[in-house]
Amino acid sequence: MDEALSLARKLAGTHTLSDGELLALIRGRGPETAAFLREAAAKTARSVFGREIYLRGLVEFTNFCRCDCRYCGIRRSNGSARRYRLTPEEILAACREGHALGFRTFVLQGGEDPWWTDERLCAVVSALKGEFPDSAVTLSVGERSRESYARLRAAGADRYLLRHETADPAHYAFLHPPGQTLESRLHCLRDLKELGYQVGAGMMVGSPGQTDECLAADLAFLRDFRPHMVGMGPYLSHPDTPFAGAPDGSAELTLYLLSAVRLLLPQALLPATTALGTALPDGRERGILHGANVVMPNLTPPEQREKYLLYHDKLSAGAECAAGLEELGRRLRAVGYEPVVQRGDSPLMLTGKQS
Ligand code: 5AD
């Protein structure tokens, strides 16, 4: 049996691998190992979550950003991005619509927009928690101070998504301008965990300069940090960034790694991401069949949604939007899964085993 396949078997049995084994699993990938990983990951996801798929209502509430990530379409230096910022009332209205549709988690995602001070963001979070006490609020607004994270948590925020992007410091420096460091990103992730958030990390697959060693470092980081959630999608290039013209990341490799992450972290909340849905027509379904258990339809008002362009051709219609929820349900049921009206908390939180 080839080495990668025997490592995949070991991963499925023990839910861990050493750094060197993770690298060999990535380097030695092939159709047979991929099929084994997919089946083992889907089985593991079913043993933890059954056939239930958690829904998150995504509200992309600002595309102003002070960061200049070289891969991202809403980077500060992109003068062609049409900027928008929803008002607090517009955010609440989007969530109200989502709640009526059955969403019990709202993900407020945005660029690092200085207009959104702690005071303003806390006010929105507490208004949401006041109006929808049965729902979870997830924030995804980048790097802030520990005090800021503490205030937002006290205002009621339950979860926080902050992808680590790459666990290799040199690769991080290649993807970001000098002021942005992996060290600072990891510091934020540790703060968020200590403050009691359910925390999401994650990376793009196939970003410029990424090697198999980088991906092995990502898996080792996830294995050790044990985030509650892992967001992972293919890198998709954007024409108005320094990486314009760089090839897109591989959807196949993304699926392979999704399965590996499910086996490393059986309890993790793992979305079939928008980027995966953009890269493949049936990306959402294939993500689920490779071990994902979450989908995040878009609740952003349509006029603004098309301006939140992290990469080219980003999906924003059809099953991506709330109005397409029925279609999404049909598509999930067609592959044997069922979207559910639930907060969908991390099982790690429910059993009190946070680390
Ligand atoms: N391709 C794919 N994903 C991207 N992101 C940002 N730019 C791109 C891109 N060009 C991802 C980053 C970020 C998340 C919100 O979107 O990983 O954390």
Coordinates of C-alpha atoms and ligand atoms in Angstrom, one line a residue:
M1 CA 0.0 0.0 0.0
D2 CA 1.4 3.4 -0.8
E3 CA 2.6 5.6 2.1
A4 CA -0.1 8.3 1.7
L5 CA -2.9 5.8 1.8
S6 CA -1.5 4.1 4.9
L7 CA -1.2 7.5 6.6
A8 CA -4.8 8.3 5.7
R9 CA -5.8 5.1 7.4
K10 CA -3.8 6.0 10.4
L11 CA -5.4 9.5 10.5
A12 CA -8.9 8.0 10.3
G13 CA -8.0 5.7 13.2
T14 CA -6.1 7.9 15.5
H15 CA -7.3 11.5 14.5
T16 CA -3.7 12.7 14.6
L17 CA -0.5 12.6 12.6
S18 CA 3.0 13.9 13.2
D19 CA 4.3 17.0 11.2
G20 CA 6.3 14.7 8.9
E21 CA 3.3 12.4 8.3
L22 CA 1.1 15.4 7.5
L23 CA 3.6 16.5 4.9
A24 CA 3.8 13.0 3.4
L25 CA -0.1 12.8 3.3
I26 CA -0.2 16.0 1.3
R27 CA 2.8 15.2 -1.0
G28 CA 1.6 11.7 -1.7
R29 CA -2.0 12.6 -2.6
G30 CA -3.7 10.6 -5.3
P31 CA -7.2 9.4 -6.3
E32 CA -7.1 6.3 -4.1
T33 CA -6.1 8.2 -0.9
A34 CA -8.5 11.0 -1.7
A35 CA -11.4 8.6 -2.0
F36 CA -10.4 6.9 1.3
L37 CA -10.1 10.3 3.1
R38 CA -13.5 11.5 1.7
E39 CA -15.3 8.4 2.9
A40 CA -13.6 8.4 6.3
A41 CA -14.3 12.1 6.8
A42 CA -17.9 11.9 5.8
K43 CA -18.4 9.0 8.2
T44 CA -16.7 10.9 11.0
A45 CA -18.9 14.0 10.3
R46 CA -22.0 11.8 10.4
S47 CA -21.0 10.2 13.7
V48 CA -20.7 13.7 15.3
F49 CA -23.5 15.7 13.5
G50 CA -25.7 13.1 11.9
R51 CA -27.0 14.3 8.6
E52 CA -27.7 17.7 9.9
I53 CA -26.2 20.8 8.2
Y54 CA -26.0 24.0 10.2
L55 CA -26.9 27.2 8.4
R56 CA -25.3 30.6 9.1
G57 CA -26.7 33.8 7.8
L58 CA -23.8 35.9 6.4
V59 CA -24.0 39.7 6.5
E60 CA -21.1 41.4 4.8
F61 CA -21.6 44.7 6.4
T62 CA -18.7 46.8 5.3
N63 CA -16.0 46.5 2.6
F64 CA -13.9 49.4 3.9
C65 CA -10.6 47.9 5.0
R66 CA -7.4 49.4 6.5
C67 CA -5.5 46.2 5.6
D68 CA -3.7 45.6 2.3
C69 CA -3.6 41.8 2.0
R70 CA -2.1 41.2 -1.4
Y71 CA -4.7 38.5 -2.4
C72 CA -7.8 40.4 -1.4
G73 CA -10.1 42.4 -3.6
I74 CA -11.2 44.8 -0.8
R75 CA -7.6 45.7 0.1
R76 CA -7.0 49.3 1.0
S77 CA -5.0 50.0 -2.2
N78 CA -7.7 48.8 -4.5
G79 CA -9.0 52.1 -5.8
S80 CA -11.5 50.4 -8.1
A81 CA -13.4 48.7 -5.2
R82 CA -16.8 50.4 -4.7
R83 CA -17.0 50.9 -1.0
Y84 CA -20.1 50.5 1.1
R85 CA -21.1 50.3 4.7
L86 CA -24.5 49.1 6.0
T87 CA -26.1 51.1 8.7
P88 CA -26.8 49.4 12.0
E89 CA -30.5 49.4 11.1
E90 CA -29.7 47.7 7.7
I91 CA -27.8 45.0 9.5
L92 CA -30.6 44.4 11.9
A93 CA -33.1 44.3 9.0
A94 CA -31.0 41.7 7.2
C95 CA -30.9 39.5 10.3
R96 CA -34.6 40.0 10.9
E97 CA -35.2 38.6 7.5
G98 CA -32.8 35.8 8.1
H99 CA -34.4 34.9 11.5
A100 CA -37.8 34.6 9.8
L101 CA -36.3 32.2 7.3
G102 CA -34.9 30.0 10.1
F103 CA -31.4 31.2 10.6
R104 CA -30.2 31.0 14.2
T105 CA -26.6 32.2 13.7
F106 CA -25.7 35.6 12.2
V107 CA -22.2 36.1 10.9
L108 CA -21.3 39.8 10.7
Q109 CA -18.3 39.9 8.4
G110 CA -16.4 43.0 7.2
G111 CA -13.1 44.6 6.4
E112 CA -11.1 46.2 9.2
D113 CA -13.2 49.4 9.0
P114 CA -12.2 52.0 11.6
W115 CA -15.7 53.5 11.5
W116 CA -16.9 50.4 13.4
T117 CA -15.6 51.4 16.8
D118 CA -16.2 49.1 19.7
E119 CA -19.1 51.3 20.8
R120 CA -20.9 51.0 17.4
L121 CA -20.2 47.3 17.0
C122 CA -21.2 46.5 20.6
A123 CA -24.4 48.3 20.1
V124 CA -25.3 46.2 17.0
V125 CA -24.3 43.0 18.8
S126 CA -26.4 43.7 21.9
A127 CA -29.4 44.8 19.7
L128 CA -29.1 41.5 17.9
K129 CA -28.9 39.5 21.1
G130 CA -31.8 41.5 22.6
E131 CA -34.0 40.9 19.6
F132 CA -33.0 37.3 18.9
P133 CA -32.0 35.7 22.2
D134 CA -32.2 32.3 20.6
S135 CA -29.5 33.1 18.1
A136 CA -25.7 33.1 18.1
V137 CA -23.8 36.1 16.8
T138 CA -20.5 35.4 15.1
L139 CA -18.1 38.3 14.3
S140 CA -15.5 38.3 11.5
V141 CA -13.9 41.7 11.6
G142 CA -10.2 41.0 11.7
E143 CA -7.5 41.9 14.2
R144 CA -8.5 44.1 17.2
S145 CA -7.1 44.6 20.6
R146 CA -7.8 42.1 23.4
E147 CA -9.9 44.8 25.2
S148 CA -12.0 45.2 22.1
Y149 CA -12.6 41.5 21.8
A150 CA -13.5 41.4 25.5
R151 CA -16.0 44.2 25.1
L152 CA -17.6 42.6 22.1
R153 CA -17.8 39.3 24.0
A154 CA -19.4 41.1 26.9
A155 CA -21.9 42.7 24.5
G156 CA -23.0 39.1 23.6
A157 CA -20.8 37.9 20.6
D158 CA -20.5 34.1 20.8
R159 CA -18.1 33.2 18.1
Y160 CA -15.3 34.8 16.1
L161 CA -13.8 33.9 12.7
L162 CA -10.2 34.9 12.0
R163 CA -8.4 32.8 9.5
H164 CA -4.7 32.4 10.2
E165 CA -4.3 32.4 6.4
T166 CA -1.0 30.5 6.5
A167 CA 1.0 29.1 9.4
D168 CA 4.3 29.7 7.7
P169 CA 5.8 33.1 8.8
A170 CA 7.7 33.6 5.5
H171 CA 4.6 32.8 3.4
Y172 CA 2.5 35.1 5.7
A173 CA 5.0 37.9 4.9
F174 CA 4.7 37.1 1.2
L175 CA 0.9 37.4 1.3
H176 CA 0.8 40.5 3.5
P177 CA 2.4 44.0 3.7
P178 CA 5.1 44.5 6.3
G179 CA 2.8 45.8 9.1
Q180 CA 0.8 42.5 9.2
T181 CA 2.4 39.5 10.9
L182 CA 1.6 35.9 11.6
E183 CA 2.6 36.6 15.2
S184 CA 0.0 39.3 15.6
R185 CA -2.7 37.1 14.0
L186 CA -1.9 34.1 16.3
H187 CA -1.9 36.4 19.3
C188 CA -5.5 37.5 18.4
L189 CA -6.5 33.9 18.0
R190 CA -5.2 33.0 21.4
D191 CA -6.9 36.0 23.0
L192 CA -10.2 35.1 21.4
K193 CA -10.0 31.6 22.7
E194 CA -9.1 32.8 26.2
L195 CA -12.1 35.1 26.2
G196 CA -14.4 32.2 25.7
Y197 CA -15.3 32.7 22.0
Q198 CA -15.9 29.7 19.8
V199 CA -13.0 30.5 17.4
G200 CA -12.6 29.8 13.7
A201 CA -9.2 29.7 12.0
G202 CA -8.4 28.6 8.5
M203 CA -6.6 29.2 5.3
M204 CA -6.8 29.6 1.5
V205 CA -5.7 26.6 -0.5
G206 CA -3.4 27.4 -3.4
S207 CA -2.6 31.0 -2.5
P208 CA 0.5 32.4 -4.4
G209 CA 3.7 31.1 -3.0
Q210 CA 2.1 28.3 -1.0
T211 CA 4.0 25.0 -0.9
D212 CA 3.1 21.5 0.4
E213 CA 5.2 22.4 3.4
C214 CA 3.0 25.5 4.1
L215 CA -0.1 23.3 4.0
A216 CA 1.5 20.7 6.3
A217 CA 2.3 23.6 8.7
D218 CA -1.4 24.7 8.4
L219 CA -2.6 21.2 9.3
A220 CA -0.2 21.0 12.2
F221 CA -1.3 24.4 13.5
L222 CA -5.0 23.3 13.3
R223 CA -4.1 20.0 15.0
D224 CA -2.4 21.8 17.9
F225 CA -4.6 25.0 18.2
R226 CA -7.8 23.0 18.0
P227 CA -10.1 25.8 16.8
H228 CA -13.9 25.2 17.1
M229 CA -14.3 26.1 13.4
V230 CA -12.1 25.9 10.3
G231 CA -12.8 28.0 7.2
M232 CA -11.0 26.8 4.2
G233 CA -11.5 27.6 0.5
P234 CA -9.5 27.7 -2.7
Y235 CA -7.6 30.9 -3.4
L236 CA -9.3 32.7 -6.3
S237 CA -7.5 35.6 -7.9
H238 CA -8.8 39.1 -8.2
P239 CA -7.8 41.3 -11.1
D240 CA -7.2 44.5 -9.0
T241 CA -4.6 43.0 -6.7
P242 CA -0.8 42.5 -7.0
F243 CA -1.6 38.8 -7.5
A244 CA -3.8 39.4 -10.5
G245 CA -3.2 36.6 -13.0
A246 CA -1.9 34.1 -10.4
P247 CA -3.6 30.7 -11.0
D248 CA -6.6 29.8 -8.8
G249 CA -6.1 27.3 -6.1
S250 CA -7.3 23.7 -6.7
A251 CA -10.8 22.7 -5.6
E252 CA -9.7 19.1 -5.5
L253 CA -6.9 19.8 -3.1
T254 CA -9.2 21.9 -1.0
L255 CA -11.6 18.9 -0.8
Y256 CA -8.7 16.6 0.1
L257 CA -7.6 19.0 2.9
L258 CA -11.2 19.5 4.1
S259 CA -11.4 15.7 4.7
A260 CA -8.0 15.7 6.4
V261 CA -9.2 18.5 8.7
R262 CA -12.4 16.7 9.5
L263 CA -10.3 13.7 10.6
L264 CA -7.9 15.8 12.6
L265 CA -10.7 17.7 14.4
P266 CA -13.8 15.4 14.3
Q267 CA -15.9 18.0 16.3
A268 CA -15.0 21.1 14.3
L269 CA -17.6 23.1 12.6
L270 CA -16.5 23.0 9.0
P271 CA -18.2 25.1 6.3
A272 CA -18.4 24.3 2.7
T273 CA -17.3 27.8 1.8
T274 CA -18.5 30.3 -0.8
A275 CA -15.1 30.1 -2.5
L276 CA -15.5 26.4 -2.9
G277 CA -19.0 27.0 -4.2
T278 CA -17.6 29.6 -6.6
A279 CA -14.8 27.2 -7.9
L280 CA -17.1 24.2 -8.5
P281 CA -20.8 24.3 -9.6
D282 CA -21.6 21.6 -6.9
G283 CA -18.9 22.8 -4.5
R284 CA -21.2 23.1 -1.5
E285 CA -22.5 19.6 -1.9
R286 CA -19.0 18.2 -2.6
G287 CA -17.7 20.0 0.5
I288 CA -20.4 18.3 2.6
L289 CA -19.6 14.9 1.1
H290 CA -15.9 15.5 2.1
G291 CA -16.7 16.1 5.8
A292 CA -18.1 19.7 5.9
N293 CA -21.2 20.3 8.1
V294 CA -22.0 24.0 7.7
V295 CA -23.2 26.3 4.9
M296 CA -23.3 30.1 5.1
P297 CA -25.9 31.6 2.7
N298 CA -25.6 35.4 2.2
L299 CA -28.1 37.7 3.8
T300 CA -26.3 40.9 2.6
P301 CA -28.8 43.1 0.7
P302 CA -28.3 42.4 -3.0
E303 CA -27.4 46.0 -4.0
Q304 CA -24.3 45.8 -1.7
R305 CA -23.6 42.1 -2.0
E306 CA -22.0 42.4 -5.5
K307 CA -19.5 44.9 -4.1
Y308 CA -18.1 42.6 -1.5
L309 CA -15.7 41.1 -4.0
L310 CA -12.9 39.3 -2.3
Y311 CA -12.1 37.5 -5.6
H312 CA -13.5 37.3 -9.2
D313 CA -16.9 35.8 -10.0
K314 CA -17.8 35.5 -6.3
L315 CA -21.1 33.7 -6.0
S316 CA -23.9 36.0 -4.8
A317 CA -27.1 34.7 -6.2
G318 CA -29.0 31.4 -6.4
A319 CA -28.5 29.2 -3.4
E320 CA -26.0 31.7 -2.0
C321 CA -28.8 34.1 -1.0
A322 CA -31.6 33.7 1.5
A323 CA -34.2 33.7 -1.2
G324 CA -32.4 30.6 -2.6
L325 CA -32.7 28.8 0.7
E326 CA -35.3 26.4 -0.7
E327 CA -33.0 25.5 -3.6
L328 CA -30.1 25.0 -1.1
G329 CA -32.3 22.7 0.9
R330 CA -33.2 20.7 -2.2
R331 CA -29.6 20.4 -3.1
L332 CA -28.5 19.2 0.3
R333 CA -31.4 16.7 0.5
A334 CA -30.4 15.4 -2.9
V335 CA -27.1 14.2 -1.4
G336 CA -28.7 12.9 1.8
Y337 CA -28.4 15.8 4.2
E338 CA -30.8 18.2 5.9
P339 CA -30.4 21.9 6.7
V340 CA -31.6 22.5 10.3
V341 CA -32.9 25.5 12.3
Q342 CA -30.5 25.5 15.2
R343 CA -27.7 27.6 16.6
G344 CA -25.3 24.8 15.8
D345 CA -22.8 25.4 18.6
S346 CA -19.5 23.6 18.7
P347 CA -19.8 20.3 20.5
L348 CA -16.6 21.2 22.3
M349 CA -18.5 24.0 24.0
L350 CA -21.5 21.9 24.9
T351 CA -19.3 19.3 26.7
G352 CA -17.2 22.0 28.3
K353 CA -14.1 20.6 26.7
Q354 CA -12.8 23.8 25.2
S355 CA -9.3 23.0 24.4
Ligands
5AD1 N1 -9.5 34.1 -2.7 C1 -10.0 33.3 -1.8 N2 -10.3 33.7 -0.5 C2 -10.0 34.9 -0.2 N3 -10.1 35.6 1.0 C3 -9.7 36.9 0.8 N4 -9.3 37.0 -0.5 C4 -9.4 35.8 -1.1 C5 -9.2 35.4 -2.4 N5 -8.7 36.2 -3.4 C6 -10.5 34.9 2.2 C7 -9.4 35.1 3.3 C8 -10.2 35.9 4.4 C9 -11.6 35.5 4.1 C10 -12.6 36.5 4.6 O1 -11.7 35.5 2.7 O2 -9.0 33.9 3.8 O3 -9.8 35.5 5.7

